[in-house]
mmCIF file of C-alpha atoms in Angstrom:
data_model
loop_
_atom_site.group_PDB
_atom_site.id
_atom_site.type_symbol
_atom_site.label_atom_id
_atom_site.label_comp_id
_atom_site.label_asym_id
_atom_site.label_seq_id
_atom_site.Cartn_x
_atom_site.Cartn_y
_atom_site.Cartn_z
ATOM 1 C CA MET A 1 4.841 9.535 23.546
ATOM 2 C CA SER A 2 4.494 6.022 23.977
ATOM 3 C CA ILE A 3 3.675 3.178 22.234
ATOM 4 C CA THR A 4 2.141 -0.074 22.654
ATOM 5 C CA GLY A 5 2.097 -3.951 21.064
ATOM 6 C CA ASN A 6 -0.335 -6.173 21.446
ATOM 7 C CA TYR A 7 -1.717 -9.800 19.616
ATOM 8 C CA TYR A 8 -4.187 -8.542 16.960
ATOM 9 C CA ALA A 9 -4.974 -12.424 15.032
ATOM 10 C CA ARG A 10 -3.571 -14.561 12.531
ATOM 11 C CA THR A 11 -3.251 -14.631 9.006
ATOM 12 C CA SER A 12 -5.076 -17.133 7.035
ATOM 13 C CA ASP A 13 -1.680 -19.469 6.599
ATOM 14 C CA GLY A 14 -1.330 -18.892 10.610
ATOM 15 C CA LYS A 15 1.197 -16.557 10.741
ATOM 16 C CA GLU A 16 0.811 -13.753 13.991
ATOM 17 C CA VAL A 17 0.369 -9.818 13.754
ATOM 18 C CA TYR A 18 0.791 -7.763 16.015
ATOM 19 C CA SER A 19 -0.806 -4.235 16.641
ATOM 20 C CA TYR A 20 0.974 -1.206 18.169
ATOM 21 C CA THR A 21 -0.646 2.074 19.940
ATOM 22 C CA LEU A 22 0.692 5.208 19.141
ATOM 23 C CA GLU A 23 -0.257 7.907 21.865
ATOM 24 C CA ASN A 24 1.312 11.508 22.145
ATOM 25 C CA ALA A 25 0.357 14.225 25.081
ATOM 26 C CA ALA A 26 -2.333 15.513 23.298
ATOM 27 C CA GLY A 27 -4.499 12.418 23.254
ATOM 28 C CA MET A 28 -4.274 11.423 20.093
ATOM 29 C CA ARG A 29 -4.041 7.819 18.569
ATOM 30 C CA ALA A 30 -2.642 5.741 15.778
ATOM 31 C CA VAL A 31 -2.956 2.031 15.240
ATOM 32 C CA VAL A 32 -0.768 -0.236 12.863
ATOM 33 C CA ILE A 33 -0.526 -3.580 12.572
ATOM 34 C CA GLU A 34 2.362 -5.852 11.197
ATOM 35 C CA TYR A 35 0.369 -6.998 8.424
ATOM 36 C CA GLY A 36 0.809 -4.197 5.012
ATOM 37 C CA CYS A 37 2.169 -1.711 7.946
ATOM 38 C CA ALA A 38 -1.203 -0.591 7.537
ATOM 39 C CA VAL A 39 -2.419 1.961 10.081
ATOM 40 C CA THR A 40 -5.878 0.883 10.860
ATOM 41 C CA GLU A 41 -6.627 4.030 13.695
ATOM 42 C CA LEU A 42 -6.026 7.519 13.656
ATOM 43 C CA CYS A 43 -7.888 9.581 16.144
ATOM 44 C CA VAL A 44 -7.472 13.385 16.006
ATOM 45 C CA PRO A 45 -9.161 15.757 18.399
ATOM 46 C CA ASP A 46 -11.585 18.069 16.274
ATOM 47 C CA LYS A 47 -12.691 21.039 17.540
ATOM 48 C CA ASN A 48 -15.142 20.103 20.360
ATOM 49 C CA GLY A 49 -11.560 18.379 21.967
ATOM 50 C CA ALA A 50 -13.538 15.016 20.473
ATOM 51 C CA LEU A 51 -11.807 11.982 19.055
ATOM 52 C CA ARG A 52 -12.468 11.264 15.631
ATOM 53 C CA ASP A 53 -10.917 8.690 13.436
ATOM 54 C CA VAL A 54 -9.980 9.678 10.141
ATOM 55 C CA VAL A 55 -9.020 6.841 8.221
ATOM 56 C CA LEU A 56 -11.084 4.483 7.251
ATOM 57 C CA GLY A 57 -10.765 0.700 7.138
ATOM 58 C CA TYR A 58 -11.352 -2.506 7.964
ATOM 59 C CA ARG A 59 -12.326 -4.362 10.899
ATOM 60 C CA THR A 60 -10.860 -7.488 11.004
ATOM 61 C CA LEU A 61 -7.511 -9.197 9.444
ATOM 62 C CA GLU A 62 -9.035 -11.211 6.804
ATOM 63 C CA GLU A 63 -10.715 -8.314 5.580
ATOM 64 C CA TYR A 64 -7.175 -6.620 5.195
ATOM 65 C CA GLU A 65 -6.158 -9.519 3.533
ATOM 66 C CA GLN A 66 -9.008 -10.121 0.993
ATOM 67 C CA GLY A 67 -9.399 -6.556 0.345
ATOM 68 C CA ASP A 68 -7.637 -4.566 -2.463
ATOM 69 C CA ALA A 69 -7.977 -1.423 -1.529
ATOM 70 C CA GLY A 70 -4.771 -1.386 -0.138
ATOM 71 C CA MET A 71 -6.977 0.322 3.155
ATOM 72 C CA GLY A 72 -4.194 2.073 4.928
ATOM 73 C CA ALA A 73 -1.438 -0.252 3.507
ATOM 74 C CA PHE A 74 1.983 0.570 3.013
ATOM 75 C CA ILE A 75 2.387 0.340 -0.791
ATOM 76 C CA GLY A 76 5.389 -1.410 -3.016
ATOM 77 C CA ARG A 77 7.588 -2.338 -4.409
ATOM 78 C CA TYR A 78 6.238 -0.036 -6.415
ATOM 79 C CA ALA A 79 3.300 2.655 -5.788
ATOM 80 C CA ASN A 80 0.873 3.064 -8.555
ATOM 81 C CA ARG A 81 1.084 1.393 -11.932
ATOM 82 C CA ILE A 82 4.127 0.020 -14.328
ATOM 83 C CA GLU A 83 2.712 0.246 -17.955
ATOM 84 C CA ASN A 84 2.257 -2.809 -19.803
ATOM 85 C CA ALA A 85 3.650 -4.116 -16.360
ATOM 86 C CA CYS A 86 7.081 -4.968 -17.138
ATOM 87 C CA PHE A 87 10.474 -1.779 -16.704
ATOM 88 C CA THR A 88 13.716 -2.838 -18.367
ATOM 89 C CA ILE A 89 17.265 -2.484 -16.074
ATOM 90 C CA ASP A 90 20.281 -2.117 -17.382
ATOM 91 C CA GLY A 91 19.088 -3.924 -20.700
ATOM 92 C CA LYS A 92 16.915 -7.065 -19.310
ATOM 93 C CA THR A 93 13.233 -6.629 -19.624
ATOM 94 C CA TYR A 94 11.921 -8.566 -16.063
ATOM 95 C CA ALA A 95 7.891 -9.393 -16.502
ATOM 96 C CA LEU A 96 5.133 -8.550 -13.079
ATOM 97 C CA GLU A 97 1.883 -9.797 -12.218
ATOM 98 C CA ALA A 98 -0.241 -7.781 -14.444
ATOM 99 C CA ASN A 99 -2.750 -7.369 -11.695
ATOM 100 C CA ASN A 100 -4.122 -3.937 -13.112
ATOM 101 C CA GLY A 101 -5.807 -4.626 -16.155
ATOM 102 C CA PRO A 102 -2.413 -4.984 -18.926
ATOM 103 C CA ASN A 103 -0.239 -3.260 -16.106
ATOM 104 C CA HIS A 104 1.590 -3.344 -12.643
ATOM 105 C CA LEU A 105 -0.300 -1.965 -9.769
ATOM 106 C CA HIS A 106 1.316 -0.978 -5.921
ATOM 107 C CA GLY A 107 2.623 -4.925 -5.612
ATOM 108 C CA VAL A 108 2.151 -6.716 -2.672
ATOM 109 C CA LEU A 109 4.536 -5.534 0.021
ATOM 110 C CA GLY A 110 1.495 -4.423 1.627
ATOM 111 C CA HIS A 111 0.007 -7.736 1.438
ATOM 112 C CA ARG A 112 3.288 -9.173 3.734
ATOM 113 C CA VAL A 113 3.788 -9.511 7.149
ATOM 114 C CA PHE A 114 6.682 -7.088 9.018
ATOM 115 C CA GLN A 115 8.165 -7.709 11.845
ATOM 116 C CA GLY A 116 8.271 -4.682 14.346
ATOM 117 C CA ARG A 117 9.485 -3.512 17.294
ATOM 118 C CA ILE A 118 9.536 -0.456 19.866
ATOM 119 C CA LEU A 119 12.591 1.406 19.110
ATOM 120 C CA LYS A 120 13.553 3.983 22.365
ATOM 121 C CA GLU A 121 15.607 6.853 22.530
ATOM 122 C CA GLY A 122 16.524 8.750 25.462
ATOM 123 C CA HIS A 123 15.684 8.882 29.142
ATOM 124 C CA GLY A 124 12.561 9.834 31.641
ATOM 125 C CA GLU A 125 10.866 12.702 29.485
ATOM 126 C CA ASP A 126 13.229 13.077 26.646
ATOM 127 C CA GLU A 127 12.285 9.609 26.215
ATOM 128 C CA GLN A 128 12.024 9.178 22.438
ATOM 129 C CA GLN A 129 9.826 6.111 20.806
ATOM 130 C CA ARG A 130 8.956 4.880 18.009
ATOM 131 C CA LEU A 131 8.052 1.690 15.973
ATOM 132 C CA GLU A 132 9.835 0.269 13.580
ATOM 133 C CA LEU A 133 9.221 -2.627 11.247
ATOM 134 C CA LYS A 134 10.866 -4.546 8.872
ATOM 135 C CA TYR A 135 10.610 -6.368 5.818
ATOM 136 C CA LYS A 136 13.207 -8.895 3.289
ATOM 137 C CA SER A 137 11.401 -9.001 0.723
ATOM 138 C CA PRO A 138 13.132 -11.926 -1.411
ATOM 139 C CA ASN A 139 14.430 -11.792 -5.361
ATOM 140 C CA GLY A 140 12.014 -12.221 -7.993
ATOM 141 C CA GLU A 141 8.725 -11.432 -5.611
ATOM 142 C CA ASP A 142 6.492 -10.096 -7.361
ATOM 143 C CA GLY A 143 8.840 -9.949 -10.279
ATOM 144 C CA PHE A 144 10.876 -7.228 -9.298
ATOM 145 C CA PRO A 145 14.920 -8.469 -8.904
ATOM 146 C CA GLY A 146 17.045 -7.768 -6.070
ATOM 147 C CA ASN A 147 16.796 -9.420 -2.424
ATOM 148 C CA LEU A 148 15.224 -5.738 -1.149
ATOM 149 C CA GLU A 149 15.642 -5.147 2.516
ATOM 150 C CA VAL A 150 12.538 -2.789 3.426
ATOM 151 C CA THR A 151 12.475 -0.221 7.458
ATOM 152 C CA VAL A 152 9.400 1.650 7.577
ATOM 153 C CA THR A 153 9.590 3.791 10.685
ATOM 154 C CA TYR A 154 6.330 5.153 11.991
ATOM 155 C CA THR A 155 6.907 8.159 14.738
ATOM 156 C CA LEU A 156 3.861 9.746 16.180
ATOM 157 C CA THR A 157 5.037 13.796 17.797
ATOM 158 C CA ASP A 158 3.353 15.202 20.387
ATOM 159 C CA SER A 159 2.575 18.121 18.024
ATOM 160 C CA GLY A 160 0.200 15.823 16.317
ATOM 161 C CA SER A 161 2.068 14.447 13.524
ATOM 162 C CA LEU A 162 2.303 11.268 12.058
ATOM 163 C CA VAL A 163 5.566 10.890 10.525
ATOM 164 C CA MET A 164 6.137 7.722 7.527
ATOM 165 C CA ASP A 165 9.557 7.159 6.991
ATOM 166 C CA TYR A 166 10.690 4.495 4.232
ATOM 167 C CA ILE A 167 14.624 3.159 3.966
ATOM 168 C CA ALA A 168 15.270 0.005 1.688
ATOM 169 C CA SER A 169 18.568 -1.612 -0.051
ATOM 170 C CA THR A 170 19.106 -3.553 -2.752
ATOM 171 C CA ASP A 171 22.081 -6.473 -3.679
ATOM 172 C CA ALA A 172 21.032 -6.040 -7.497
ATOM 173 C CA PRO A 173 19.341 -2.673 -9.678
ATOM 174 C CA THR A 174 15.899 -2.243 -9.287
ATOM 175 C CA ILE A 175 12.985 0.030 -9.187
ATOM 176 C CA VAL A 176 11.896 1.029 -5.702
ATOM 177 C CA ASN A 177 8.762 3.207 -5.122
ATOM 178 C CA PHE A 178 6.767 3.588 -1.983
ATOM 179 C CA THR A 179 3.870 5.431 -0.246
ATOM 180 C CA ASN A 180 0.856 5.144 2.109
ATOM 181 C CA HIS A 181 -2.778 4.247 1.026
ATOM 182 C CA SER A 182 -4.573 5.106 3.855
ATOM 183 C CA TYR A 183 -7.878 6.965 2.736
ATOM 184 C CA PHE A 184 -8.836 10.017 4.707
ATOM 185 C CA ASN A 185 -12.595 11.292 5.577
ATOM 186 C CA LEU A 186 -11.965 14.362 8.375
ATOM 187 C CA ASP A 187 -14.951 14.106 9.843
ATOM 188 C CA GLY A 188 -14.783 10.481 10.851
ATOM 189 C CA GLN A 189 -16.066 7.364 9.965
ATOM 190 C CA ASP A 190 -19.727 8.176 9.425
ATOM 191 C CA GLY A 191 -18.570 11.304 7.448
ATOM 192 C CA GLY A 192 -20.295 10.989 4.297
ATOM 193 C CA THR A 193 -18.367 11.747 1.228
ATOM 194 C CA VAL A 194 -15.127 14.073 0.551
ATOM 195 C CA HIS A 195 -17.062 16.108 -2.112
ATOM 196 C CA ASP A 196 -17.090 19.662 0.779
ATOM 197 C CA HIS A 197 -13.238 19.258 2.303
ATOM 198 C CA ILE A 198 -11.500 22.156 1.862
ATOM 199 C CA VAL A 199 -8.336 21.315 -0.340
ATOM 200 C CA HIS A 200 -4.560 23.544 -1.349
ATOM 201 C CA ILE A 201 -1.838 21.557 -3.152
ATOM 202 C CA ASP A 202 1.527 23.202 -4.083
ATOM 203 C CA ALA A 203 1.144 21.941 -7.642
ATOM 204 C CA CYS A 204 1.528 24.053 -10.300
ATOM 205 C CA GLN A 205 1.204 20.805 -13.107
ATOM 206 C CA PHE A 206 -0.030 17.142 -12.756
ATOM 207 C CA CYS A 207 0.301 13.629 -15.053
ATOM 208 C CA GLU A 208 -2.006 13.711 -18.354
ATOM 209 C CA GLY A 209 -3.609 10.233 -17.471
ATOM 210 C CA ASN A 210 -4.889 7.845 -20.539
ATOM 211 C CA GLU A 211 -7.961 5.423 -20.013
ATOM 212 C CA GLN A 212 -5.680 3.198 -17.801
ATOM 213 C CA THR A 213 -5.031 5.763 -15.300
ATOM 214 C CA CYS A 214 -1.853 5.629 -17.010
ATOM 215 C CA PRO A 215 0.650 8.772 -17.336
ATOM 216 C CA THR A 216 1.114 9.877 -21.416
ATOM 217 C CA GLY A 217 3.721 11.208 -20.324
ATOM 218 C CA ARG A 218 2.678 15.010 -20.875
ATOM 219 C CA LEU A 219 2.587 17.509 -18.021
ATOM 220 C CA LEU A 220 -0.303 20.022 -18.043
ATOM 221 C CA ASP A 221 -0.408 23.629 -16.510
ATOM 222 C CA VAL A 222 -3.710 23.019 -13.517
ATOM 223 C CA GLU A 223 -4.359 27.016 -14.780
ATOM 224 C CA GLY A 224 -8.165 27.201 -15.822
ATOM 225 C CA THR A 225 -9.538 23.449 -14.634
ATOM 226 C CA PRO A 226 -10.948 21.317 -11.543
ATOM 227 C CA PHE A 227 -6.327 19.927 -10.355
ATOM 228 C CA ASP A 228 -5.837 23.521 -9.647
ATOM 229 C CA PHE A 229 -5.424 24.042 -6.154
ATOM 230 C CA ARG A 230 -3.211 26.821 -5.552
ATOM 231 C CA GLY A 231 -5.835 28.826 -3.672
ATOM 232 C CA GLU A 232 -7.924 26.216 -1.785
ATOM 233 C CA ARG A 233 -11.149 25.070 -3.260
ATOM 234 C CA ALA A 234 -13.996 22.246 -2.096
ATOM 235 C CA LEU A 235 -13.517 18.583 -3.606
ATOM 236 C CA ARG A 236 -16.817 19.129 -4.965
ATOM 237 C CA GLU A 237 -15.740 21.302 -8.055
ATOM 238 C CA GLY A 238 -13.868 18.953 -9.392
ATOM 239 C CA LEU A 239 -15.585 15.472 -8.810
ATOM 240 C CA GLU A 240 -18.929 17.291 -10.609
ATOM 241 C CA SER A 241 -17.072 19.087 -13.052
ATOM 242 C CA ASP A 242 -16.847 17.623 -16.684
ATOM 243 C CA ASP A 243 -13.769 17.438 -17.149
ATOM 244 C CA ALA A 244 -12.336 14.769 -19.505
ATOM 245 C CA GLN A 245 -9.742 13.971 -16.970
ATOM 246 C CA ILE A 246 -12.151 13.349 -14.106
ATOM 247 C CA VAL A 247 -14.592 12.445 -16.516
ATOM 248 C CA MET A 248 -12.583 9.426 -17.775
ATOM 249 C CA ALA A 249 -10.888 8.241 -13.356
ATOM 250 C CA ARG A 250 -14.483 9.692 -12.220
ATOM 251 C CA GLY A 251 -13.003 11.468 -10.113
ATOM 252 C CA TYR A 252 -9.454 12.049 -9.386
ATOM 253 C CA ASP A 253 -6.352 9.150 -9.659
ATOM 254 C CA HIS A 254 -3.690 11.290 -11.356
ATOM 255 C CA ASN A 255 -0.279 12.404 -9.480
ATOM 256 C CA PHE A 256 0.997 16.065 -9.124
ATOM 257 C CA VAL A 257 3.800 17.560 -9.681
ATOM 258 C CA LEU A 258 5.295 18.924 -6.238
ATOM 259 C CA ASP A 259 6.159 22.816 -6.362
ATOM 260 C CA LYS A 260 9.368 21.933 -3.760
ATOM 261 C CA SER A 261 12.890 21.264 -3.989
ATOM 262 C CA ASN A 262 14.505 17.914 -4.206
ATOM 263 C CA GLY A 263 14.840 15.516 -1.614
ATOM 264 C CA MET A 264 13.707 17.986 1.138
ATOM 265 C CA LEU A 265 10.958 17.452 3.205
ATOM 266 C CA GLU A 266 8.657 20.447 2.432
ATOM 267 C CA LEU A 267 4.897 20.769 2.521
ATOM 268 C CA ALA A 268 2.848 19.804 -0.084
ATOM 269 C CA ALA A 269 -0.780 19.390 0.706
ATOM 270 C CA THR A 270 -2.959 20.796 3.267
ATOM 271 C CA VAL A 271 -6.872 19.516 3.206
ATOM 272 C CA TYR A 272 -9.783 21.200 5.958
ATOM 273 C CA SER A 273 -13.179 20.287 6.921
ATOM 274 C CA GLU A 274 -15.296 22.223 8.297
ATOM 275 C CA VAL A 275 -17.471 20.070 10.086
ATOM 276 C CA SER A 276 -15.058 18.997 11.956
ATOM 277 C CA GLY A 277 -12.554 21.779 12.411
ATOM 278 C CA ILE A 278 -9.356 19.484 11.559
ATOM 279 C CA GLU A 279 -7.146 20.091 9.022
ATOM 280 C CA MET A 280 -4.374 17.642 8.137
ATOM 281 C CA LYS A 281 -1.171 19.173 6.213
ATOM 282 C CA VAL A 282 0.917 16.744 3.687
ATOM 283 C CA TYR A 283 4.729 17.004 4.028
ATOM 284 C CA THR A 284 6.841 15.093 1.769
ATOM 285 C CA THR A 285 10.321 14.438 0.583
ATOM 286 C CA GLN A 286 8.951 12.795 -2.198
ATOM 287 C CA PRO A 287 8.278 14.718 -6.210
ATOM 288 C CA GLY A 288 4.494 13.934 -7.034
ATOM 289 C CA MET A 289 2.041 12.582 -5.377
ATOM 290 C CA GLN A 290 -1.162 10.919 -6.467
ATOM 291 C CA VAL A 291 -4.538 12.426 -5.473
ATOM 292 C CA TYR A 292 -6.769 9.593 -5.212
ATOM 293 C CA THR A 293 -10.852 10.523 -4.177
ATOM 294 C CA ALA A 294 -11.838 6.521 -3.850
ATOM 295 C CA ASN A 295 -13.450 5.964 -7.260
ATOM 296 C CA SER A 296 -13.782 3.128 -6.883
ATOM 297 C CA LEU A 297 -14.291 2.239 -3.415
ATOM 298 C CA GLY A 298 -18.222 1.178 -3.375
ATOM 299 C CA GLY A 299 -18.999 -2.031 -3.554
ATOM 300 C CA SER A 300 -14.746 -3.222 -2.236
ATOM 301 C CA GLY A 301 -16.094 -3.796 1.462
ATOM 302 C CA VAL A 302 -17.601 -2.779 4.955
ATOM 303 C CA GLY A 303 -15.839 -0.153 7.177
ATOM 304 C CA LYS A 304 -15.299 -0.457 10.589
ATOM 305 C CA ASN A 305 -18.374 1.251 11.594
ATOM 306 C CA GLY A 306 -19.942 -1.900 10.011
ATOM 307 C CA LYS A 307 -21.659 0.209 6.850
ATOM 308 C CA PRO A 308 -20.389 -0.498 3.178
ATOM 309 C CA PHE A 309 -18.206 1.702 1.647
ATOM 310 C CA VAL A 310 -19.280 4.225 -0.215
ATOM 311 C CA ASN A 311 -17.664 6.439 -3.915
ATOM 312 C CA HIS A 312 -15.682 9.037 -2.728
ATOM 313 C CA GLN A 313 -16.251 8.277 0.609
ATOM 314 C CA ALA A 314 -12.486 9.603 1.420
ATOM 315 C CA VAL A 315 -8.933 11.377 -0.219
ATOM 316 C CA CYS A 316 -5.643 9.304 -0.567
ATOM 317 C CA PHE A 317 -2.242 11.448 -0.832
ATOM 318 C CA GLU A 318 0.129 9.438 -1.568
ATOM 319 C CA THR A 319 3.437 10.752 -1.763
ATOM 320 C CA GLN A 320 5.398 9.221 -4.368
ATOM 321 C CA HIS A 321 7.458 9.108 -7.733
ATOM 322 C CA PHE A 322 5.696 9.307 -10.841
ATOM 323 C CA PRO A 323 3.589 6.566 -11.869
ATOM 324 C CA CYS A 324 4.835 4.539 -15.274
ATOM 325 C CA THR A 325 8.484 5.916 -14.335
ATOM 326 C CA PRO A 326 10.133 3.286 -16.913
ATOM 327 C CA SER A 327 8.063 3.997 -19.744
ATOM 328 C CA HIS A 328 9.152 7.881 -19.023
ATOM 329 C CA PRO A 329 12.855 8.452 -18.586
ATOM 330 C CA GLU A 330 12.183 12.534 -18.211
ATOM 331 C CA PHE A 331 10.494 11.644 -15.273
ATOM 332 C CA PRO A 332 12.368 11.790 -11.959
ATOM 333 C CA PRO A 333 14.990 8.398 -11.382
ATOM 334 C CA VAL A 334 13.289 5.266 -9.539
ATOM 335 C CA GLU A 335 16.132 3.259 -10.262
ATOM 336 C CA LEU A 336 18.101 2.264 -7.108
ATOM 337 C CA ARG A 337 21.443 -0.743 -6.768
ATOM 338 C CA PRO A 338 23.551 -1.860 -4.273
ATOM 339 C CA HIS A 339 25.369 0.275 -1.810
ATOM 340 C CA GLU A 340 22.732 3.150 -2.928
ATOM 341 C CA GLU A 341 20.035 3.824 0.177
ATOM 342 C CA TYR A 342 16.362 4.787 -0.950
ATOM 343 C CA HIS A 343 15.002 6.849 1.673
ATOM 344 C CA GLN A 344 11.472 8.928 1.510
ATOM 345 C CA THR A 345 9.882 11.015 4.174
ATOM 346 C CA THR A 346 5.786 12.092 4.585
ATOM 347 C CA ALA A 347 3.987 13.126 7.452
ATOM 348 C CA TYR A 348 0.860 14.043 8.472
ATOM 349 C CA ALA A 349 0.420 17.066 10.384
ATOM 350 C CA PHE A 350 -3.082 17.820 12.150
ATOM 351 C CA LEU A 351 -4.465 20.688 13.877
ATOM 352 C CA VAL A 352 -7.864 22.073 14.523
ATOM 353 C CA LYS A 353 -8.761 25.796 12.862
#
């Protein structure tokens, strides 16, 4: 695998942003920019050997700055929602920005400039490269306590996996929940909607959502619902159903409780397109995964192909801890304290069927 870095653009406040191109021996290519650690391009060979760019994105840095879709970005300090935009830790309540109705959604790290560098290990044919991006989130940023040191690492393996590694440490008690918000369409930029993508998810339960897509605290069984992906089913079946949870969210925007060992890198989901022949497998150490079918993407901008985005044009597999965990202490904990290390890994592996 090789990585090259190049100047990309300047932010509106004058910060230089570099882009990094990761390529493997099979010709697969990923492009990551320092702004939000966003994956702006992910080109994968299809069943005919042609490369397809399977992640949506914008054409300019200005669009990434102005966009609110989290396009391809690293998400934090807290991925997904925090109910009523506040949380309490050690008896002290912290108020966050209410940027999603009365709730807090995702945070600002997807709109920060990270410092990237290419790391090399080994020599000659044994040399391995990875991209490391760092950011220091100051105490009080977005309302969160603690100075948080964040490291995001991307590795593109010769076997066809884009591996994302997240590490963080703090100097004061806080909460942390990171994810990546790439929008996948395995048919490429002109692939239409993902209605016919075939999905499998290793989950027997999902979080019931309320009108604001916040978990109610109830974990519902997937049996007999459009959320049962334990076999394989097209997204169309659920998207066109009259299930109350689907109708309320205008599609899938729900956290699946993954059937996996705590902290182990295991298979969470697969998605396949018969059109391209591309299959993507999602592996993660995280306990949950938000499946989001781009229900509000329409009207949010123009894609790399110059065409306006449409609803259900992509599907996100946001591996994470559960949304609104501070409101539900029965959920897996998200607290991070000094002298502890937050460390999670997710891999998106590609092959052709």
